[in-house]
Short mmCIF file of C-alpha atoms and ligand atoms in Angstrom, two decimals:
data_model
loop_
_atom_site.label_atom_id
_atom_site.label_comp_id
_atom_site.label_asym_id
_atom_site.label_seq_id
_atom_site.Cartn_x
_atom_site.Cartn_y
_atom_site.Cartn_z
CA MET A 2 179.91 185.68 63.55
CA VAL A 3 181.05 182.17 63.89
CA ASN A 4 179.49 182.12 67.62
CA ILE A 5 176.25 183.78 66.14
CA GLY A 6 175.98 181.01 63.43
CA PHE A 7 176.58 178.26 65.95
CA PHE A 8 173.99 179.85 68.29
CA ILE A 9 171.70 179.83 65.70
CA ILE A 10 172.06 176.41 64.75
CA ALA A 11 172.20 175.09 68.09
CA SER A 12 168.71 176.90 68.98
CA ASN A 13 167.08 174.82 66.16
CA LEU A 14 168.03 171.66 68.34
CA MET A 15 165.19 169.56 69.59
CA ASP A 16 164.62 166.31 71.47
CA LYS A 17 162.76 163.32 69.99
CA LEU A 18 161.87 160.23 71.19
CA VAL A 19 162.70 157.36 69.16
CA ILE A 20 160.35 154.19 70.06
CA LYS A 21 160.46 150.66 69.09
CA GLY A 22 157.04 149.27 69.50
CA GLY A 23 155.86 145.82 70.45
CA HIS A 24 157.13 145.55 73.83
CA ARG A 25 154.60 144.16 76.46
CA LEU A 26 155.00 146.50 79.52
CA LYS A 27 155.28 144.56 82.98
CA GLY A 28 156.54 145.73 86.41
CA CYS A 29 156.08 148.53 89.10
CA VAL A 30 156.49 151.88 88.87
CA THR A 31 156.17 155.15 91.02
CA ALA A 32 153.74 158.00 90.27
CA SER A 33 155.46 161.49 90.16
CA GLY A 34 154.00 164.44 92.22
CA SER A 35 151.08 166.36 90.31
CA LYS A 36 152.07 169.27 87.99
CA ASN A 37 148.65 170.88 88.12
CA THR A 38 148.55 171.02 92.07
CA SER A 39 152.17 172.14 92.35
CA LEU A 40 151.67 175.58 90.22
CA PRO A 41 148.64 176.84 92.15
CA ILE A 42 150.51 175.98 95.48
CA ILE A 43 153.58 177.65 94.10
CA ALA A 44 151.40 180.90 93.28
CA ALA A 45 149.72 180.60 96.71
CA THR A 46 153.22 181.24 98.49
CA LEU A 47 153.02 184.96 96.82
CA LEU A 48 150.33 185.29 99.64
CA VAL A 49 152.94 185.38 102.59
CA GLY A 50 155.66 188.14 103.29
CA SER A 51 157.72 186.17 105.63
CA GLY A 52 159.27 182.60 106.24
CA THR A 53 160.19 179.87 103.73
CA PHE A 54 158.13 177.31 102.05
CA ARG A 55 159.46 173.62 101.87
CA LEU A 56 157.36 171.81 99.12
CA HIS A 57 158.01 168.05 98.63
CA HIS A 58 157.31 165.75 95.87
CA ILE A 59 157.35 168.72 93.17
CA PRO A 60 158.02 167.11 89.65
CA ASP A 61 160.99 168.10 87.77
CA LEU A 62 159.43 169.45 84.79
CA GLN A 63 159.66 172.37 82.34
CA ASP A 64 156.43 173.76 83.56
CA ILE A 65 157.45 174.18 87.21
CA LYS A 66 160.79 175.65 85.94
CA THR A 67 158.65 178.36 83.86
CA PHE A 68 156.54 179.21 86.96
CA THR A 69 159.50 179.16 89.12
CA GLN A 70 161.17 181.43 86.77
CA LEU A 71 158.25 183.84 86.83
CA LEU A 72 158.19 183.92 90.62
CA HIS A 73 162.18 184.69 90.56
CA HIS A 74 161.17 187.67 87.96
CA LEU A 75 158.68 189.14 90.79
CA GLY A 76 161.76 188.78 93.22
CA ALA A 77 161.16 185.27 95.17
CA GLU A 78 164.00 183.12 95.95
CA THR A 79 163.89 179.58 95.17
CA THR A 80 165.81 176.45 95.51
CA PHE A 81 164.70 173.31 93.62
CA SER A 82 166.72 170.06 94.41
CA GLU A 83 165.35 166.28 94.51
CA ASN A 84 161.89 167.26 94.02
CA THR A 85 161.80 169.71 96.98
CA LEU A 86 161.31 173.44 96.40
CA LEU A 87 162.23 175.82 98.79
CA LEU A 88 160.75 179.17 98.25
CA SER A 89 160.54 182.38 100.04
CA THR A 90 158.29 185.51 98.79
CA ARG A 91 159.30 188.00 101.57
CA ASN A 92 161.27 190.01 99.11
CA VAL A 93 158.68 190.04 95.99
CA GLU A 94 158.51 193.73 95.17
CA SER A 95 157.17 193.55 91.69
CA ILE A 96 153.59 192.89 90.62
CA GLN A 97 154.00 192.62 86.83
CA ALA A 98 154.14 189.17 85.16
CA PRO A 99 155.62 189.85 81.67
CA TYR A 100 154.36 188.59 78.52
CA GLU A 101 157.59 186.59 77.63
CA LEU A 102 157.08 184.29 80.56
CA VAL A 103 153.12 184.22 80.64
CA LYS A 104 152.94 183.13 76.94
CA LYS A 105 155.09 180.13 78.03
CA MET A 106 152.27 178.66 80.17
CA ARG A 107 148.85 179.68 80.70
CA ALA A 108 148.73 178.83 84.38
CA SER A 109 151.04 181.90 85.01
CA ILE A 110 147.31 183.46 85.39
CA TYR A 111 147.57 182.01 88.86
CA VAL A 112 149.62 184.89 90.00
CA LEU A 113 146.70 187.33 89.74
CA GLY A 114 144.69 186.39 92.83
CA PRO A 115 147.39 186.31 95.30
CA LEU A 116 149.39 189.22 94.03
CA LEU A 117 146.33 191.48 94.05
CA ALA A 118 145.38 190.20 97.67
CA ARG A 119 148.68 191.02 98.74
CA PHE A 120 149.82 194.09 97.33
CA GLY A 121 146.50 195.59 96.15
CA HIS A 122 147.91 195.61 92.64
CA ALA A 123 148.60 193.20 90.02
CA ARG A 124 149.52 193.12 86.27
CA VAL A 125 149.43 189.91 84.27
CA SER A 126 149.93 189.86 80.64
CA LEU A 127 147.00 188.30 78.67
CA PRO A 128 147.85 184.62 78.11
CA GLY A 129 146.30 184.32 74.65
CA GLY A 130 145.10 181.30 72.93
CA CYS A 131 146.40 177.64 73.16
CA ALA A 132 146.88 174.82 70.85
CA PHE A 133 143.39 173.08 71.24
CA GLY A 134 141.18 176.37 71.03
CA PRO A 135 140.29 179.42 72.68
CA ARG A 136 140.78 179.60 76.51
CA PRO A 137 139.06 182.61 78.06
CA ILE A 138 139.86 184.24 81.40
CA ASP A 139 136.53 186.11 81.87
CA LEU A 140 135.79 183.98 84.85
CA HIS A 141 139.11 184.98 86.76
CA LEU A 142 138.27 188.55 86.27
CA MET A 143 134.97 188.06 87.07
CA ALA A 144 135.78 186.57 90.56
CA MET A 145 138.33 189.69 90.96
CA GLU A 146 135.67 192.00 90.29
CA LYS A 147 133.31 190.28 92.86
CA LEU A 148 135.85 190.79 95.40
CA GLY A 149 136.13 194.49 94.73
CA ALA A 150 139.22 194.52 92.13
CA GLN A 151 138.83 197.27 89.40
CA ILE A 152 140.18 195.75 86.36
CA SER A 153 141.32 197.23 83.00
CA ILE A 154 142.90 195.66 80.03
CA GLU A 155 145.34 197.78 78.25
CA THR A 156 148.49 197.13 76.21
CA GLY A 157 148.02 193.48 76.26
CA PHE A 158 148.00 193.58 80.29
CA ILE A 159 145.06 192.78 82.80
CA ASP A 160 145.53 195.46 85.34
CA ALA A 161 143.88 194.83 88.21
CA SER A 162 143.88 197.42 91.71
CA ILE A 163 141.48 197.44 94.73
CA PRO A 164 140.03 200.95 95.23
CA GLY A 165 138.99 200.18 98.80
CA GLY A 166 142.68 199.13 99.67
CA LYS A 167 141.32 195.83 100.66
CA LEU A 168 139.40 192.93 98.89
CA ARG A 169 136.07 192.33 100.57
CA GLY A 170 134.46 188.91 100.74
CA ALA A 171 131.61 188.09 98.18
CA HIS A 172 129.39 185.60 96.46
CA ILE A 173 130.92 184.15 93.36
CA ASP A 174 128.80 181.83 91.27
CA PHE A 175 130.70 180.57 88.49
CA PRO A 176 128.39 179.81 85.51
CA VAL A 177 131.11 177.32 84.20
CA SER A 178 133.26 174.93 86.48
CA SER A 179 136.83 176.21 86.06
CA VAL A 180 140.05 174.98 87.89
CA GLY A 181 141.84 178.00 87.16
CA ALA A 182 139.31 180.71 88.08
CA THR A 183 138.18 178.55 91.19
CA GLY A 184 142.22 178.59 92.23
CA ASN A 185 142.32 182.17 91.57
CA ALA A 186 139.18 183.01 93.48
CA LEU A 187 140.46 181.13 96.40
CA MET A 188 143.93 182.48 96.46
CA ALA A 189 142.02 186.12 96.52
CA ALA A 190 139.59 185.40 98.94
CA VAL A 191 141.96 183.99 101.92
CA LEU A 192 143.27 187.68 102.34
CA ALA A 193 139.90 189.35 101.84
CA GLU A 194 137.94 191.04 104.66
CA GLY A 195 134.96 188.85 105.44
CA THR A 196 133.28 185.79 103.96
CA THR A 197 133.50 184.67 100.38
CA THR A 198 131.13 182.01 99.30
CA ILE A 199 132.03 180.21 95.47
CA THR A 200 129.57 178.10 94.23
CA ASN A 201 129.96 175.73 90.98
CA ALA A 202 133.42 175.84 92.17
CA ALA A 203 135.67 173.15 90.46
CA ALA A 204 136.06 170.19 92.82
CA GLU A 205 138.70 168.64 90.96
CA PRO A 206 141.76 167.06 93.43
CA GLU A 207 144.05 169.82 92.13
CA ILE A 208 141.43 172.24 94.12
CA GLU A 209 141.11 170.22 97.20
CA THR A 210 144.98 170.13 97.34
CA LEU A 211 145.05 174.12 97.05
CA CYS A 212 142.45 174.27 99.74
CA GLN A 213 144.28 171.86 101.90
CA PHE A 214 147.57 174.05 101.13
CA LEU A 215 145.95 177.21 102.33
CA ILE A 216 144.12 175.82 105.33
CA ALA A 217 147.73 174.55 106.33
CA MET A 218 148.92 177.98 105.81
CA GLY A 219 146.30 179.32 108.34
CA ALA A 220 143.04 180.04 106.17
CA THR A 221 139.44 178.82 107.00
CA ILE A 222 137.79 177.24 103.94
CA ARG A 223 134.89 175.12 104.32
CA GLY A 224 133.50 172.75 101.62
CA THR A 225 137.09 171.29 100.50
CA GLY A 226 136.36 168.82 97.90
CA THR A 227 132.81 169.91 96.86
CA THR A 228 131.46 172.54 94.41
CA GLU A 229 130.34 175.06 97.35
CA LEU A 230 133.37 176.84 99.08
CA GLU A 231 133.10 179.21 101.75
CA ILE A 232 136.25 181.09 103.09
CA GLU A 233 136.58 183.20 105.90
CA GLY A 234 139.29 186.15 105.17
CA SER A 235 142.34 186.09 107.25
CA ASP A 236 145.52 188.10 107.46
CA ALA A 237 147.72 185.79 109.36
CA LEU A 238 148.92 183.38 106.73
CA GLN A 239 152.30 181.71 107.02
CA ALA A 240 155.03 179.71 105.49
CA ILE A 241 154.59 175.89 105.72
CA GLU A 242 156.46 172.70 104.65
CA PHE A 243 153.92 170.40 102.28
CA ASN A 244 153.93 167.14 100.76
CA ASN A 245 152.40 167.33 97.10
CA VAL A 246 149.99 164.75 96.00
CA PHE A 247 150.35 162.38 93.02
CA ASP A 248 149.97 163.03 89.47
CA ARG A 249 146.40 161.51 88.55
CA ILE A 250 146.99 162.25 84.65
CA GLU A 251 150.46 161.16 84.19
CA ALA A 252 149.28 157.80 86.52
CA GLY A 253 146.57 157.24 84.05
CA THR A 254 148.68 157.84 81.21
CA LEU A 255 150.99 154.97 82.57
CA LEU A 256 148.21 152.55 82.88
CA ALA A 257 147.08 153.21 79.30
CA ALA A 258 150.69 152.44 78.42
CA ALA A 259 150.24 149.27 80.03
CA ALA A 260 146.92 148.60 78.40
CA ILE A 261 147.66 149.50 75.06
CA THR A 262 150.58 147.06 74.97
CA GLY A 263 148.87 144.24 76.39
CA GLY A 264 150.82 144.43 79.76
CA GLU A 265 150.49 144.23 83.45
CA ILE A 266 151.87 146.95 85.75
CA THR A 267 151.42 148.02 89.16
CA LEU A 268 151.37 151.80 89.92
CA ASN A 269 152.66 153.07 93.45
CA GLY A 270 152.44 156.06 95.27
CA VAL A 271 148.85 156.87 94.12
CA ASP A 272 145.35 157.35 95.48
CA PRO A 273 143.10 155.13 93.47
CA ASP A 274 140.08 157.26 95.01
CA GLN A 275 141.26 160.22 92.90
CA MET A 276 141.06 158.10 89.60
CA LYS A 277 137.56 156.43 90.04
CA ALA A 278 136.22 157.48 86.58
CA VAL A 279 139.35 156.49 84.65
CA LEU A 280 139.89 153.08 86.55
CA LYS A 281 135.86 152.42 85.54
CA LYS A 282 136.67 152.89 82.12
CA PHE A 283 139.98 150.71 82.01
CA GLN A 284 137.56 147.88 83.70
CA HIS A 285 134.94 148.71 80.95
CA ALA A 286 137.55 148.16 78.37
CA GLY A 287 138.19 144.71 79.85
CA CYS A 288 141.19 145.08 82.00
CA GLN A 289 141.64 143.88 85.42
CA VAL A 290 142.19 146.57 87.97
CA GLU A 291 143.21 146.16 91.95
CA THR A 292 143.59 148.90 94.03
CA THR A 293 144.74 149.26 97.77
CA ALA A 294 145.33 152.53 99.34
CA ASN A 295 148.15 153.52 97.38
CA SER A 296 148.52 151.35 94.71
CA ILE A 297 146.83 150.38 91.42
CA THR A 298 147.46 147.08 89.72
CA LEU A 299 146.13 146.92 86.05
CA LYS A 300 146.07 143.51 83.84
CA SER A 301 145.34 143.83 80.31
CA PRO A 302 142.69 141.67 78.53
CA GLN A 303 143.49 139.42 75.64
CA LYS A 304 141.22 142.00 73.64
CA LEU A 305 140.38 145.49 74.55
CA ILE A 306 136.37 146.27 74.35
CA PRO A 307 135.58 149.45 72.73
CA THR A 308 134.47 151.84 75.35
CA ASP A 309 132.59 155.45 74.88
CA VAL A 310 134.25 158.40 77.23
CA THR A 311 132.99 161.64 77.78
CA ALA A 312 135.22 164.28 79.30
CA LYS A 313 133.66 166.39 81.99
CA PRO A 314 134.64 168.24 85.09
CA TYR A 315 135.53 165.66 88.18
CA PRO A 316 134.47 163.30 89.21
CA ALA A 317 133.80 162.59 85.54
CA PHE A 318 136.53 161.30 83.06
CA PRO A 319 139.34 164.32 82.72
CA THR A 320 139.83 166.31 79.66
CA ASP A 321 143.85 165.71 80.07
CA MET A 322 143.09 161.69 79.67
CA GLN A 323 140.93 161.99 76.53
CA ALA A 324 143.79 161.96 74.14
CA GLN A 325 145.49 158.87 75.57
CA TRP A 326 142.28 157.13 75.65
CA ILE A 327 141.86 157.87 71.81
CA ALA A 328 145.10 156.35 71.34
CA LEU A 329 144.13 153.20 73.49
CA MET A 330 140.68 152.73 71.84
CA THR A 331 142.61 152.23 68.49
CA GLN A 332 143.39 148.68 69.89
CA ALA A 333 139.98 148.02 70.74
CA GLU A 334 137.73 145.47 68.94
CA GLY A 335 135.12 148.08 67.43
CA THR A 336 134.25 151.45 67.48
CA SER A 337 134.47 153.72 70.55
CA LEU A 338 133.15 157.48 70.74
CA ILE A 339 135.15 160.00 72.53
CA THR A 340 133.53 163.48 73.72
CA ASP A 341 135.19 166.17 75.31
CA LYS A 342 132.53 168.95 76.98
CA ILE A 343 135.41 171.06 78.34
CA TYR A 344 137.40 171.31 75.23
CA HIS A 345 135.25 170.69 72.47
CA GLU A 346 138.02 170.89 69.91
CA ARG A 347 140.74 169.24 71.63
CA PHE A 348 141.45 166.76 68.75
CA ASN A 349 145.14 167.66 67.40
CA HIS A 350 146.42 164.41 68.11
CA ILE A 351 144.02 162.70 65.66
CA PRO A 352 145.58 163.61 62.44
CA GLU A 353 148.94 162.37 63.76
CA LEU A 354 147.54 159.23 65.31
CA ASN A 355 145.87 158.52 61.85
CA ARG A 356 149.18 159.04 60.41
CA LEU A 357 150.49 155.66 62.51
CA GLY A 358 147.66 154.09 60.87
CA ALA A 359 144.52 154.50 63.13
CA HIS A 360 141.36 154.94 61.77
CA ILE A 361 139.62 157.89 63.72
CA GLU A 362 136.94 160.44 62.37
CA ILE A 363 135.69 163.65 63.71
CA LEU A 364 132.20 163.95 63.54
CA LYS A 365 130.36 166.74 65.18
CA ASN A 366 132.92 167.12 67.96
CA LYS A 367 133.08 163.50 68.79
CA ALA A 368 136.05 161.45 67.86
CA VAL A 369 134.76 157.94 66.28
CA VAL A 370 137.64 155.58 66.73
CA HIS A 371 137.46 152.28 64.73
CA GLY A 372 139.54 149.73 65.88
CA PRO A 373 141.35 147.53 66.00
CA GLN A 374 143.79 148.91 63.63
CA LYS A 375 147.35 147.83 63.02
CA LEU A 376 149.68 150.86 64.00
CA SER A 377 153.04 151.01 62.06
CA GLY A 378 155.83 153.33 63.05
CA THR A 379 156.60 156.71 61.41
CA THR A 380 157.62 160.15 62.17
CA VAL A 381 154.84 162.29 64.13
CA MET A 382 154.74 165.59 65.70
CA SER A 383 153.61 166.58 69.28
CA THR A 384 151.24 169.70 69.17
CA ASP A 385 150.43 169.52 72.86
CA LEU A 386 151.47 168.19 76.17
CA ARG A 387 148.48 165.39 76.37
CA ALA A 388 148.51 165.18 72.41
CA SER A 389 152.20 164.07 72.61
CA ALA A 390 151.22 161.43 75.61
CA SER A 391 148.88 160.13 72.97
CA LEU A 392 151.62 159.48 70.11
CA VAL A 393 153.85 157.95 72.91
CA LEU A 394 151.30 155.44 73.64
CA ALA A 395 150.75 154.66 69.93
CA GLY A 396 154.37 154.51 69.24
CA LEU A 397 154.71 151.58 72.04
CA VAL A 398 152.31 149.38 70.09
CA ALA A 399 153.32 150.55 66.57
CA GLU A 400 155.21 147.92 64.28
CA GLY A 401 158.53 149.24 63.88
CA THR A 402 159.96 152.62 64.92
CA THR A 403 158.02 155.74 65.81
CA GLU A 404 159.83 159.22 66.15
CA VAL A 405 157.87 161.60 68.20
CA LEU A 406 159.22 165.12 67.36
CA ARG A 407 158.94 168.18 69.51
CA VAL A 408 159.23 166.26 72.85
CA TYR A 409 159.36 169.74 74.62
CA HIS A 410 155.57 169.65 74.79
CA LEU A 411 155.70 166.18 76.71
CA ASP A 412 158.60 167.52 78.94
CA ARG A 413 156.12 170.12 80.29
CA GLY A 414 154.14 167.71 82.14
CA TYR A 415 155.91 164.03 82.37
CA GLU A 416 158.77 163.39 84.41
CA GLN A 417 161.39 161.28 83.00
CA ILE A 418 158.63 159.62 81.11
CA GLU A 419 160.86 157.49 78.62
CA VAL A 420 162.95 156.31 81.77
CA LYS A 421 159.72 155.11 83.50
CA LEU A 422 158.30 153.30 80.32
CA ASN A 423 161.94 151.80 79.81
CA SER A 424 161.75 150.57 83.40
CA LEU A 425 158.74 148.72 82.33
CA GLY A 426 160.11 147.07 79.36
CA ALA A 427 159.57 149.53 76.58
CA GLU A 428 162.51 150.72 74.02
CA ILE A 429 162.67 154.32 73.87
CA ILE A 430 165.79 156.59 73.37
CA ARG A 431 165.63 160.22 73.39
CA GLU A 432 167.89 161.79 70.80
CA LYS A 433 168.61 165.49 69.62
CA TYR A 434 167.57 166.40 66.02
CA LYS A 435 167.60 169.73 63.90
CA GLU A 436 164.44 171.03 62.79
CA PHE A 437 164.37 173.53 59.90
CA SER A 438 161.61 176.03 59.96
C1 UD1 B 10 143.12 173.18 84.06
C2 UD1 B 10 144.05 172.28 84.08
C3 UD1 B 10 144.21 171.74 82.61
C4 UD1 B 10 142.71 170.95 82.46
C5 UD1 B 10 141.87 171.72 82.60
C6 UD1 B 10 140.44 171.21 82.72
C7 UD1 B 10 146.26 173.33 85.00
C8 UD1 B 10 147.22 174.17 85.17
N1 UD1 B 10 145.45 172.98 83.99
O1 UD1 B 10 143.05 174.19 83.20
O2 UD1 B 10 145.13 170.76 82.44
O3 UD1 B 10 142.74 170.30 81.19
O4 UD1 B 10 142.11 172.48 83.90
O5 UD1 B 10 140.23 170.01 83.63
O6 UD1 B 10 145.54 172.86 86.17
N2 UD1 B 10 136.74 178.89 81.04
C9 UD1 B 10 135.75 179.75 80.57
N3 UD1 B 10 136.38 181.24 81.26
C10 UD1 B 10 137.57 181.07 82.07
C11 UD1 B 10 138.17 180.24 82.44
C12 UD1 B 10 137.86 179.05 81.93
O7 UD1 B 10 134.91 179.80 80.17
O8 UD1 B 10 137.65 182.48 82.37
C13 UD1 B 10 136.13 177.61 80.50
C14 UD1 B 10 137.11 176.93 79.48
O9 UD1 B 10 136.99 177.47 78.16
C15 UD1 B 10 136.96 175.57 79.81
C16 UD1 B 10 136.08 175.32 80.94
O10 UD1 B 10 136.10 176.75 81.55
O11 UD1 B 10 135.71 175.30 78.79
C17 UD1 B 10 137.39 174.71 82.19
O12 UD1 B 10 138.64 175.42 82.03
P1 UD1 B 10 139.60 175.50 83.32
O13 UD1 B 10 139.11 174.70 84.41
O14 UD1 B 10 139.27 176.88 83.60
O15 UD1 B 10 140.83 174.91 82.60
P2 UD1 B 10 142.18 175.61 83.16
O16 UD1 B 10 142.25 175.89 84.66
O17 UD1 B 10 142.81 176.57 82.28
#
């Protein structure tokens, strides 16, 4: 009984970040590996039945752990140490991704294409909604059907099989640009018979990196980095060693942290070419931005200039930077308009930012940010990954102490965020707290 009682209390213990605001960030920091490229790359290892993959620069994040757990469940062997993931998928036998794992992370849908292509059958639990609105998977299913799969949805599972035994190359035209659906279509098409063309493919760097990964495995893909992809099916893919790319969203968040505190930082280990839209907006906001082939230096202005932003598919401003931009614009001298054309209702961070003293209104799916507002520390609640990042940014500039609760959202996508920010002069500590529901 005592043990059970202890377990129940312990399971309510969560992490919070306690931020003392008001420190100007200064110094150098290195970007981590990208979470959003790691996930499809790890899924793509399911395509191969022999050998061991060595994946370097994989961030040590909760999402990676959850995804690796899913691969374990399917029968893969994995070892993770110092940002290198060793992965062997030769003993994979299960083709079923259960709800308990899929519900933790929507990106689990990435196993659909590779499992189907390799085993001719896949069962993946339906992922459900998420904190910032409905996130359909119809385009993933449409792509699999075009390639010859038969899909049924029963008892909460997507059941995909191939009546003809093997996927066949096809033309897939996406009505909406989708990173996830493009990734799934690519991973299925590389093992299909014949040629597949994908139009209106997502051109995000995450898809470009997935293409490079698949090509290194032996796939033939033309049009990498564009919205039109052509894939020649192959059956001779192999396990490889691969260096993951930097995380452009973490990089943008760290630059925003410097800018919101009036600071000056250099980010190393980045490719500024992948961040053109974001860097342009920092310049519009008055920041001085200097780049080399693998670094970005940002110097903040005396006063930030209000800057409108519309989040759209790459190469435009990313939706995953929208929340952080709103936090930044609370300190600009005037009104900024922020629109998200990808997830129209992705504004969960706004009520919490307003609790810190921001003045942000939502008008017809636009966030109207009235700056500059003096923020003052209080306790705020994370609701999703990027929303939590925006609260941390606000905490860095707020007067007094800000406590950001439910940091597990942040830990899904930022590797040692407080360690990195503290190395630049921030004052953040991580503490445990009990949450009573
Ligand atoms: C990926 C990223 C996420 C980012 C998003 C948009 C990962 C793990 N996640 O998510 O961080 O915010 O891209 O850049 O890489 N859509 C459909 N039907 C579908 C699929 C998508 O209508 O079957 C719509 C969505 O509702 C959304 C748009 O397409 O409006 C883009 O979504 P998508 O690119 O698929 O997002 P994710 O791949 O889930």
